Short mmCIF file of C-alpha atoms in Angstrom, two decimals:
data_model
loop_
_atom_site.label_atom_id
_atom_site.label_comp_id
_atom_site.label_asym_id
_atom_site.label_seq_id
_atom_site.Cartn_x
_atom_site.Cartn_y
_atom_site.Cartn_z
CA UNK A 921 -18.47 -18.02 -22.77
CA UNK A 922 -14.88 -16.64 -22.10
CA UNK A 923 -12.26 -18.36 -22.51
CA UNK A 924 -9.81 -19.24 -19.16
CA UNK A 925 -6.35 -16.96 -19.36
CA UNK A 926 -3.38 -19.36 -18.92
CA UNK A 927 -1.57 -18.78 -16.00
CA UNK A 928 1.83 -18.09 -16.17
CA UNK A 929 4.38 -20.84 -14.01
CA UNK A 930 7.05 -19.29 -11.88
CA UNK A 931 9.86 -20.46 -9.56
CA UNK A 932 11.34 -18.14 -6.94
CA UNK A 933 14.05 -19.53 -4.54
CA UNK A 934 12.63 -23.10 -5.21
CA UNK A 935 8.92 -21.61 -4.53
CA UNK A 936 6.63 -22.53 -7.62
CA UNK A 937 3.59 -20.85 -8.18
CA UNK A 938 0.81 -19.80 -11.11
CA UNK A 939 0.28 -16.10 -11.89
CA UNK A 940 -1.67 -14.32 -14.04
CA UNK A 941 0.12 -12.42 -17.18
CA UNK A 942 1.54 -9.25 -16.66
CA UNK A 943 2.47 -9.91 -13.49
CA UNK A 944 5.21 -8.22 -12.34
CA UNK A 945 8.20 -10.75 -10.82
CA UNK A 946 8.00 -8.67 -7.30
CA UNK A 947 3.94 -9.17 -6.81
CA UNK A 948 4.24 -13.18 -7.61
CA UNK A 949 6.71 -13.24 -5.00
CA UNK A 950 4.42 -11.39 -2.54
CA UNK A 951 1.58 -14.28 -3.81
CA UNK A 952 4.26 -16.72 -2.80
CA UNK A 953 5.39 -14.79 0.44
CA UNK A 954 7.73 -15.78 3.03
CA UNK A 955 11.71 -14.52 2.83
CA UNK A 956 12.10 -15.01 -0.43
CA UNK A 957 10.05 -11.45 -1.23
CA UNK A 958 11.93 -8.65 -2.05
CA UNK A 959 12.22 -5.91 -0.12
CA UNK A 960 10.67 -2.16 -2.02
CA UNK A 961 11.31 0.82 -1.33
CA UNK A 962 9.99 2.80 -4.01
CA UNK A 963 7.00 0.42 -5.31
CA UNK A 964 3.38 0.79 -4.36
CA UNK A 965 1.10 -1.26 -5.82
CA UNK A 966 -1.52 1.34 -4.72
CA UNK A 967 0.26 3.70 -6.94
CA UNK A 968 0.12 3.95 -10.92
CA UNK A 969 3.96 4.32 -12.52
CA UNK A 970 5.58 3.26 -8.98
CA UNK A 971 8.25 1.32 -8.83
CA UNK A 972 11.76 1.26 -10.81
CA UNK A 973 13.77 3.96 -8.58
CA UNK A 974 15.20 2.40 -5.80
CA UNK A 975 16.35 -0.97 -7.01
CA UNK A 976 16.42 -2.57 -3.53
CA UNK A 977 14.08 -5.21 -5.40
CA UNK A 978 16.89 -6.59 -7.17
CA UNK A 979 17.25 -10.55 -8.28
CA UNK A 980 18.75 -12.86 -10.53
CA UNK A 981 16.46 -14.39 -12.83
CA UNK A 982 18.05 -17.92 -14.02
CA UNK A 983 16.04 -18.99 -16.42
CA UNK A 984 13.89 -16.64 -18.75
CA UNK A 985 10.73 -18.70 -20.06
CA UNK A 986 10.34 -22.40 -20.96
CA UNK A 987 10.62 -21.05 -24.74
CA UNK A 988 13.88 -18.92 -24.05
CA UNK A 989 15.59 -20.77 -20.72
CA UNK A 990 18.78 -18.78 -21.38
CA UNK A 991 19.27 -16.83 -17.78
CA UNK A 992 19.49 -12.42 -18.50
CA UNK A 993 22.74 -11.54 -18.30
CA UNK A 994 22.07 -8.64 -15.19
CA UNK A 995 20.12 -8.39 -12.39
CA UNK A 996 16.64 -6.88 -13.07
CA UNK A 997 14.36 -4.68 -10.73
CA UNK A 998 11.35 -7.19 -9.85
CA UNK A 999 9.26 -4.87 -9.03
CA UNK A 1000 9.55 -3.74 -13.35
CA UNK A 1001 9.75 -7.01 -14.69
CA UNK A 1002 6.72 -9.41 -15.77
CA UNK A 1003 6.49 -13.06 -15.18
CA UNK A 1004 7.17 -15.48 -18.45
CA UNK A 1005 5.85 -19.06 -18.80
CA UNK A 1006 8.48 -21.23 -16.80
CA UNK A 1007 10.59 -18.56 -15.58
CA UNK A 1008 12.96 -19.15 -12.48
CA UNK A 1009 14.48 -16.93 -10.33
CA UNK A 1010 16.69 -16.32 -7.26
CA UNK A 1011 16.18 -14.01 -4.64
CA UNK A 1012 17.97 -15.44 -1.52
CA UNK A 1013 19.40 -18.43 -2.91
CA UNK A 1014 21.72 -15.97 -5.11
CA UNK A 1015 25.11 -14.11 -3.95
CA UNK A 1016 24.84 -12.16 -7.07
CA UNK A 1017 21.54 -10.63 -5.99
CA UNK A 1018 22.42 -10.03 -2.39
CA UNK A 1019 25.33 -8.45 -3.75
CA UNK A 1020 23.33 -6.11 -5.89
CA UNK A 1021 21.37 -4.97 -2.94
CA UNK A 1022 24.12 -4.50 -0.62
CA UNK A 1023 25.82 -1.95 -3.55
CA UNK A 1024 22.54 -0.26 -3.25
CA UNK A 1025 21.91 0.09 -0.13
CA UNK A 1026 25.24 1.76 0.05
CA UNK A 1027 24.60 4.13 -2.54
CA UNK A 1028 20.97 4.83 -0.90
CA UNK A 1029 23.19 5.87 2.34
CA UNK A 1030 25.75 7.58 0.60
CA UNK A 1031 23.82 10.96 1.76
CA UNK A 1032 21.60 9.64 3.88
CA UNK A 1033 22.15 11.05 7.53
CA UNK A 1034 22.53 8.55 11.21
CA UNK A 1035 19.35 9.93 12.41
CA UNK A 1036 17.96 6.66 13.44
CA UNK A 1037 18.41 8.23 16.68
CA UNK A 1038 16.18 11.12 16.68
CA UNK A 1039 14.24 10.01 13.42
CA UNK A 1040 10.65 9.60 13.91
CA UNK A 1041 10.58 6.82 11.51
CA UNK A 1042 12.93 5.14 13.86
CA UNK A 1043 11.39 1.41 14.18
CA UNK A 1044 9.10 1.32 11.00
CA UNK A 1045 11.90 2.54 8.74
CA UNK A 1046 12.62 0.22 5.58
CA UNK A 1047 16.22 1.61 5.05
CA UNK A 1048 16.99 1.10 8.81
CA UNK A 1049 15.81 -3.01 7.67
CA UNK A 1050 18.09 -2.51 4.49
CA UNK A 1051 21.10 -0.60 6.48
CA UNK A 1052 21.36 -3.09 9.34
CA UNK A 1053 21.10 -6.01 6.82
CA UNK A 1054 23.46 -5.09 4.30
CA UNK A 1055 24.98 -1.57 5.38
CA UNK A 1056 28.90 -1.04 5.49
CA UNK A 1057 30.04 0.30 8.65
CA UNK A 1058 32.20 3.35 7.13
CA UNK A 1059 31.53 5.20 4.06
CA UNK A 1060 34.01 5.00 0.92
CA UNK A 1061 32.83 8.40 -0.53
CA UNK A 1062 35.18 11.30 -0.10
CA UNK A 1063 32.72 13.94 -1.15
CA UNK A 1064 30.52 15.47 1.45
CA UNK A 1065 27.20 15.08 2.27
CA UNK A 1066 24.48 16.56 0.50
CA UNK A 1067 22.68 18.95 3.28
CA UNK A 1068 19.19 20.89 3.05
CA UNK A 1069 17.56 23.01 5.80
CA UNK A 1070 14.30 20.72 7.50
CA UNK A 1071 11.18 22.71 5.81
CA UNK A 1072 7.62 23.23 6.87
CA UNK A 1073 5.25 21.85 4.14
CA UNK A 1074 1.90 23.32 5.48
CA UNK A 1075 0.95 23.52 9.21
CA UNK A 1076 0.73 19.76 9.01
CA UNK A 1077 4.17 18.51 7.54
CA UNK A 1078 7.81 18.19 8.31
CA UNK A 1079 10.06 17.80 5.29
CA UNK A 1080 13.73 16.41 5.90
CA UNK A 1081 15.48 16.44 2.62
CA UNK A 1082 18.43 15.19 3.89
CA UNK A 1083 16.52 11.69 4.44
CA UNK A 1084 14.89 11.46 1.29
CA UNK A 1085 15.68 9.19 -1.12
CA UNK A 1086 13.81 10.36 -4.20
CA UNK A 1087 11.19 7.21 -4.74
CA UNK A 1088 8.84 9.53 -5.57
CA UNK A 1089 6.32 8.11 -3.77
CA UNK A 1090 4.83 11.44 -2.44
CA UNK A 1091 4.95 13.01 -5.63
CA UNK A 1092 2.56 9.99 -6.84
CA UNK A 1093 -0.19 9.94 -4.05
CA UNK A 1094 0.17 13.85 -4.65
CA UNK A 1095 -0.96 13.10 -7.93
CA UNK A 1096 -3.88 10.59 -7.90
CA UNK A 1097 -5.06 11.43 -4.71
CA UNK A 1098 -5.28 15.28 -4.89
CA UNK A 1099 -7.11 17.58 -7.36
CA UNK A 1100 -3.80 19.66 -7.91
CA UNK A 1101 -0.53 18.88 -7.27
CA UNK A 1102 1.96 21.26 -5.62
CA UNK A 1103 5.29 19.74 -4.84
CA UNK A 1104 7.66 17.63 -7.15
CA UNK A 1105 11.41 16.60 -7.84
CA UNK A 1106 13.25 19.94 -8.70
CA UNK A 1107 16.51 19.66 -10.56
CA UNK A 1108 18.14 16.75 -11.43
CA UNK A 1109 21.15 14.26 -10.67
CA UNK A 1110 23.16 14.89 -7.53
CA UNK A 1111 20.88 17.96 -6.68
CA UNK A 1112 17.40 16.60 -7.28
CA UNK A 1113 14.95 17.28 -4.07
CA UNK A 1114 11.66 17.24 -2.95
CA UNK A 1115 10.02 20.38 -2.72
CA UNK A 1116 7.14 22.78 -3.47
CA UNK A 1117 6.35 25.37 -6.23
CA UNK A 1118 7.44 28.98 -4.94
CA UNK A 1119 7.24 28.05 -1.33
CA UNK A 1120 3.47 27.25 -1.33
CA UNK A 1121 1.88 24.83 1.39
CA UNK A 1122 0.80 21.51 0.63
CA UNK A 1123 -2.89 22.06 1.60
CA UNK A 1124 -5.30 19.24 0.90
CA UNK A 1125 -7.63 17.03 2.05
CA UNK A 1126 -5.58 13.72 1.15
CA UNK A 1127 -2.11 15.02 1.26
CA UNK A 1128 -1.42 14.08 4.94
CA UNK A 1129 -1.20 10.22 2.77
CA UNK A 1130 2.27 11.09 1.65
CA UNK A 1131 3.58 10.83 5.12
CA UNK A 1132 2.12 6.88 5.01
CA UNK A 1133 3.62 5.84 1.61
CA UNK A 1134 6.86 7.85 2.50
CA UNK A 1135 9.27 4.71 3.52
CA UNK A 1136 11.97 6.79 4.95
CA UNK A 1137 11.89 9.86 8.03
CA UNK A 1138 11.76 12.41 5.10
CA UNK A 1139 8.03 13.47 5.71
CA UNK A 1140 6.77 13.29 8.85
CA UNK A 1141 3.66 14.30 10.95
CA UNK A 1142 4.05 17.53 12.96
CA UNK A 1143 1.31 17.32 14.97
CA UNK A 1144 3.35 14.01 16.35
CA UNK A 1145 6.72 14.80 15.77
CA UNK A 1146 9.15 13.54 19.16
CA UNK A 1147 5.97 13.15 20.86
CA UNK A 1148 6.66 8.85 21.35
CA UNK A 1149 9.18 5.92 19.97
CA UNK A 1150 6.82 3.93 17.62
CA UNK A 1151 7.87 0.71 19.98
CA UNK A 1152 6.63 2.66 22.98
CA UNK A 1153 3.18 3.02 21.89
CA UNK A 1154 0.19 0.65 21.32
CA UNK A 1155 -1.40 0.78 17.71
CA UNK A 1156 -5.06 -0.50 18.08
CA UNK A 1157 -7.37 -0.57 15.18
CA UNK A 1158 -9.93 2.74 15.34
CA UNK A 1159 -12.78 3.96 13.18
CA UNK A 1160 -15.06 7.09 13.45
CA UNK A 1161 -18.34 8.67 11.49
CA UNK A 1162 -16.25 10.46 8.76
CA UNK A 1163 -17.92 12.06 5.35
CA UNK A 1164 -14.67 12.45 3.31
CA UNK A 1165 -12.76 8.93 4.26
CA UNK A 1166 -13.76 5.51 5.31
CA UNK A 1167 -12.90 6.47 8.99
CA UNK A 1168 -10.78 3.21 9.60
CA UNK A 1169 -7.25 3.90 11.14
CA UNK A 1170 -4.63 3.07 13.15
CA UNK A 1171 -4.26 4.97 16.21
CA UNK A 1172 -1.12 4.91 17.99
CA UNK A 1173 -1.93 5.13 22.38
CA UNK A 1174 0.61 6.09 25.05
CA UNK A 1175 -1.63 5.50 28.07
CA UNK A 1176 -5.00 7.57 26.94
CA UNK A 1177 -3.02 9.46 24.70
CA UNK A 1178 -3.47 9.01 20.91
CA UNK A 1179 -0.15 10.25 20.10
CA UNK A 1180 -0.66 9.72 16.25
CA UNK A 1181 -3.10 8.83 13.40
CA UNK A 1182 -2.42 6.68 10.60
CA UNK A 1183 -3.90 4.57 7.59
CA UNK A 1184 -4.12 0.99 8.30
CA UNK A 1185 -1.35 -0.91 6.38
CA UNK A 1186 -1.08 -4.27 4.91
CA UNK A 1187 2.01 -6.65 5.94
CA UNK A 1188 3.64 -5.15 2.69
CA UNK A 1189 3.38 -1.43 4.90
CA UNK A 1190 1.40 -0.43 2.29
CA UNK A 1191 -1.76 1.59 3.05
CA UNK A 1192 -4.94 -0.42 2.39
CA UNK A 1193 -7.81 2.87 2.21
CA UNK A 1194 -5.88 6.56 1.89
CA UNK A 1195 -7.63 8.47 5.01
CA UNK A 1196 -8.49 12.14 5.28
CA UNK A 1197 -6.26 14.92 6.83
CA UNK A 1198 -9.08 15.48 9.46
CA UNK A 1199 -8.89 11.96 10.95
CA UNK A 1200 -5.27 12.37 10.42
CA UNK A 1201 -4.44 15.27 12.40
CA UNK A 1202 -6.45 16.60 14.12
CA UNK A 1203 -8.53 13.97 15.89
CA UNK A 1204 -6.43 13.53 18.80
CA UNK A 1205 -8.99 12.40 21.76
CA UNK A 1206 -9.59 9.17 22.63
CA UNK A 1207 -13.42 9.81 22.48
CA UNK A 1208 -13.07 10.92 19.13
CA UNK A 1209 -12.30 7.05 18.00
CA UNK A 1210 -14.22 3.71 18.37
CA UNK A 1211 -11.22 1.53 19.40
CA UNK A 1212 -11.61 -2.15 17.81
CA UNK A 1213 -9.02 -3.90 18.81
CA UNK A 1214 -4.98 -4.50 18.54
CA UNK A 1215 -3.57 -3.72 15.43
CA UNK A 1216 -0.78 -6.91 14.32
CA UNK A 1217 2.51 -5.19 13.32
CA UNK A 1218 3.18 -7.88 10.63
CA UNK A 1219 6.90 -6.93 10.54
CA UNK A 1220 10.62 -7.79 11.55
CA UNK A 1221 11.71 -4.40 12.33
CA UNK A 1222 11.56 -3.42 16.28
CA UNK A 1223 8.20 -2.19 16.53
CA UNK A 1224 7.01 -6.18 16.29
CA UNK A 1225 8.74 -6.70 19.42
CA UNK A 1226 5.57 -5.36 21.23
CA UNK A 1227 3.16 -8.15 20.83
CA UNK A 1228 -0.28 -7.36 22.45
CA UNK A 1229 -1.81 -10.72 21.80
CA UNK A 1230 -1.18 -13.40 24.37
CA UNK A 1231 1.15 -16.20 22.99
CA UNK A 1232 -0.46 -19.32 21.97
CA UNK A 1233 2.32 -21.68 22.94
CA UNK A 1234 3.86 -19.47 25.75
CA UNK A 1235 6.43 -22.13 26.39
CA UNK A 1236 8.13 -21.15 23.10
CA UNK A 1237 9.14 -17.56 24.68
CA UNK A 1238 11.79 -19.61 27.06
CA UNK A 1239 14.20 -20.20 24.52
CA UNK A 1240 16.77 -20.81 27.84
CA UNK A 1241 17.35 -24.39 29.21
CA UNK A 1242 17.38 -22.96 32.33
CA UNK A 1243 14.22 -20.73 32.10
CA UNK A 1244 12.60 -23.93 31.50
CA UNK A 1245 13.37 -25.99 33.86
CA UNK A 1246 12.28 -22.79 36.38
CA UNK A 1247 9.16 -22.94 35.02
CA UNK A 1248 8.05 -26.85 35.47
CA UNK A 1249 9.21 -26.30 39.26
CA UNK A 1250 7.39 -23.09 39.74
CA UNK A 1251 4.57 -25.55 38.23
CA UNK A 1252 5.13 -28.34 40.13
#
């Protein structure tokens, strides 16, 4: 008979909870959930060797371990450190962290274009979350931008450098989702960028993924490219008869129009099955899909302000006094 692995006990902004060891200080907060979660840009939990790039995941851990409760002396990337026996940290509840975070996020849109406006990622971006959050108005750097040319990656894919923020994430799904691998970080420092060997085109099966796990507008879907604002559309849950993928998606509608395809994503936006470039792209009917339902946008970036599902206390949507009492009389 086995013997029962001691959990570990941690305590995030006041939040106590039991993980197993190894776990990383960013997933036990995700067990925990609510606010107190850090926001991650470049982890993927679907991903091997994600995670460490972005440092958006930043907090203060106050106490290291019941054995050791000295604090560390620096913020540490949650998303790369594991959980010790009595550990407490602060996410929230600490100015040093949110600190931290604002100095990235500045440095993350220190080349980083405004092209919210045209951006297809507009409304399901997590650096528009981070830039309206903690972003500066102006810019202190005196250097110019870095600039790149958009590129065609295949017949399929739109890549904006000038967006990109170098998680790595596509070069990762590239890697364990693909037989060979054909685009990569090139150079390094200041003049590191995505891009592919000798101009070839990423052609795959899988690779239409790295659009999903891409958190900024840097690669995006050309078959839908300006067709639709994300808030404009409906994403309903749709599956079809495919032999390479599961089949289950997310189908973006404008009317009868499936203006997009994606992988369903959990309330982390991470993808929960990887789907195949044929679902992807190029089924684009409605009769091509068996449409299950409403898909819940389980986020608090603009797309969640289309709710499909009817209220269950409706009352709570007249926040005005005055709406109110409007309402009893038009009852009365």
């Amino acid at each position: 008979m086995s013997e029962e692995v001691k959990k570990f006990k941690i305590t995030i902004d006041g939040q106590t909870a039991e993980v197993l060891p190894g776990t990383s200080i960013l997933e036990a907060a995700r067990q925990i959930g609510g606010k107190s979660v850090p926001p991650a840009m470049c982890y993927y939990s679907k991903l091997e060797a994600s995670g460490g790039r972005c440092r958006t995941c930043l907090v203060e851990v106050s106490k290291g371990s019941e054995a050791d409760p000295r604090p560390m002396p620096k913020l540490v990337a949650s998303c790369r450190t594991n959980v010790m026996d009595g550990m407490e940290v602060k996410n929230l509840s600490s100015d040093k962290a949110q600190e931290g975070r604002k100095a990235v996020t500045e440095f993350l849109l220190v080349n980083h274009p405004l092209d919210c406006p045209v951006c297809d990622q507009a409304g399901e971006c997590h650096l528009q979350d981070l830039g309206y959050e903690h972003g500066n108005l102006d810019t202190r750097t005196e250097f110019k931008r870095n600039t790149y040319d958009a590129d065609d990656l295949g017949p399929h894919i739109k890549l904006n450098m000038n967006r990109c923020i170098l998680c790595a994430r596509c070069v990762l799904a590239a890697n364990q989702l693909t037989g060979e691998r054909e685009h990569g970080i090139l150079f390094r420092g200041d003049h590191a960028e995505i891009s592919t060997y000798l101009n070839k085109a990423l052609d795959n099966d899988f690779i239409g993924n790295v659009i999903d796990v891409c958190p900024v507008g840097a690669l995006t879907d050309r078959t839908a490219r300006f067709a639709s604002r994300v808030w404009f559309t409906k994403p309903m849950n749709a599956s079809c008869k495919c032999d390479k993928c599961s089949g289950k998606t997310t189908v973006y509608l404008k009317g009868d129009e499936v203006v997009r395809v994606t992988a369903r994503k959990d309330q982390w936006g991470e993808v929960e099955e990887f789907i195949c470039d044929t679902c992807r792209f190029e089924r684009k009917n409605l009769s091509d899909w068996n449409i299950e339902g409403p898909r819940h946008i389980d986020r608090h970036s603009v797309i969640s302000l289309n709710h499909y599902e009817k209220p269950k206390d409706e009352l709570r949507v007249l926040d005005n006094p005055m709406a109110k009492e409007i309402s009893e009389k038009d009852e009365k």
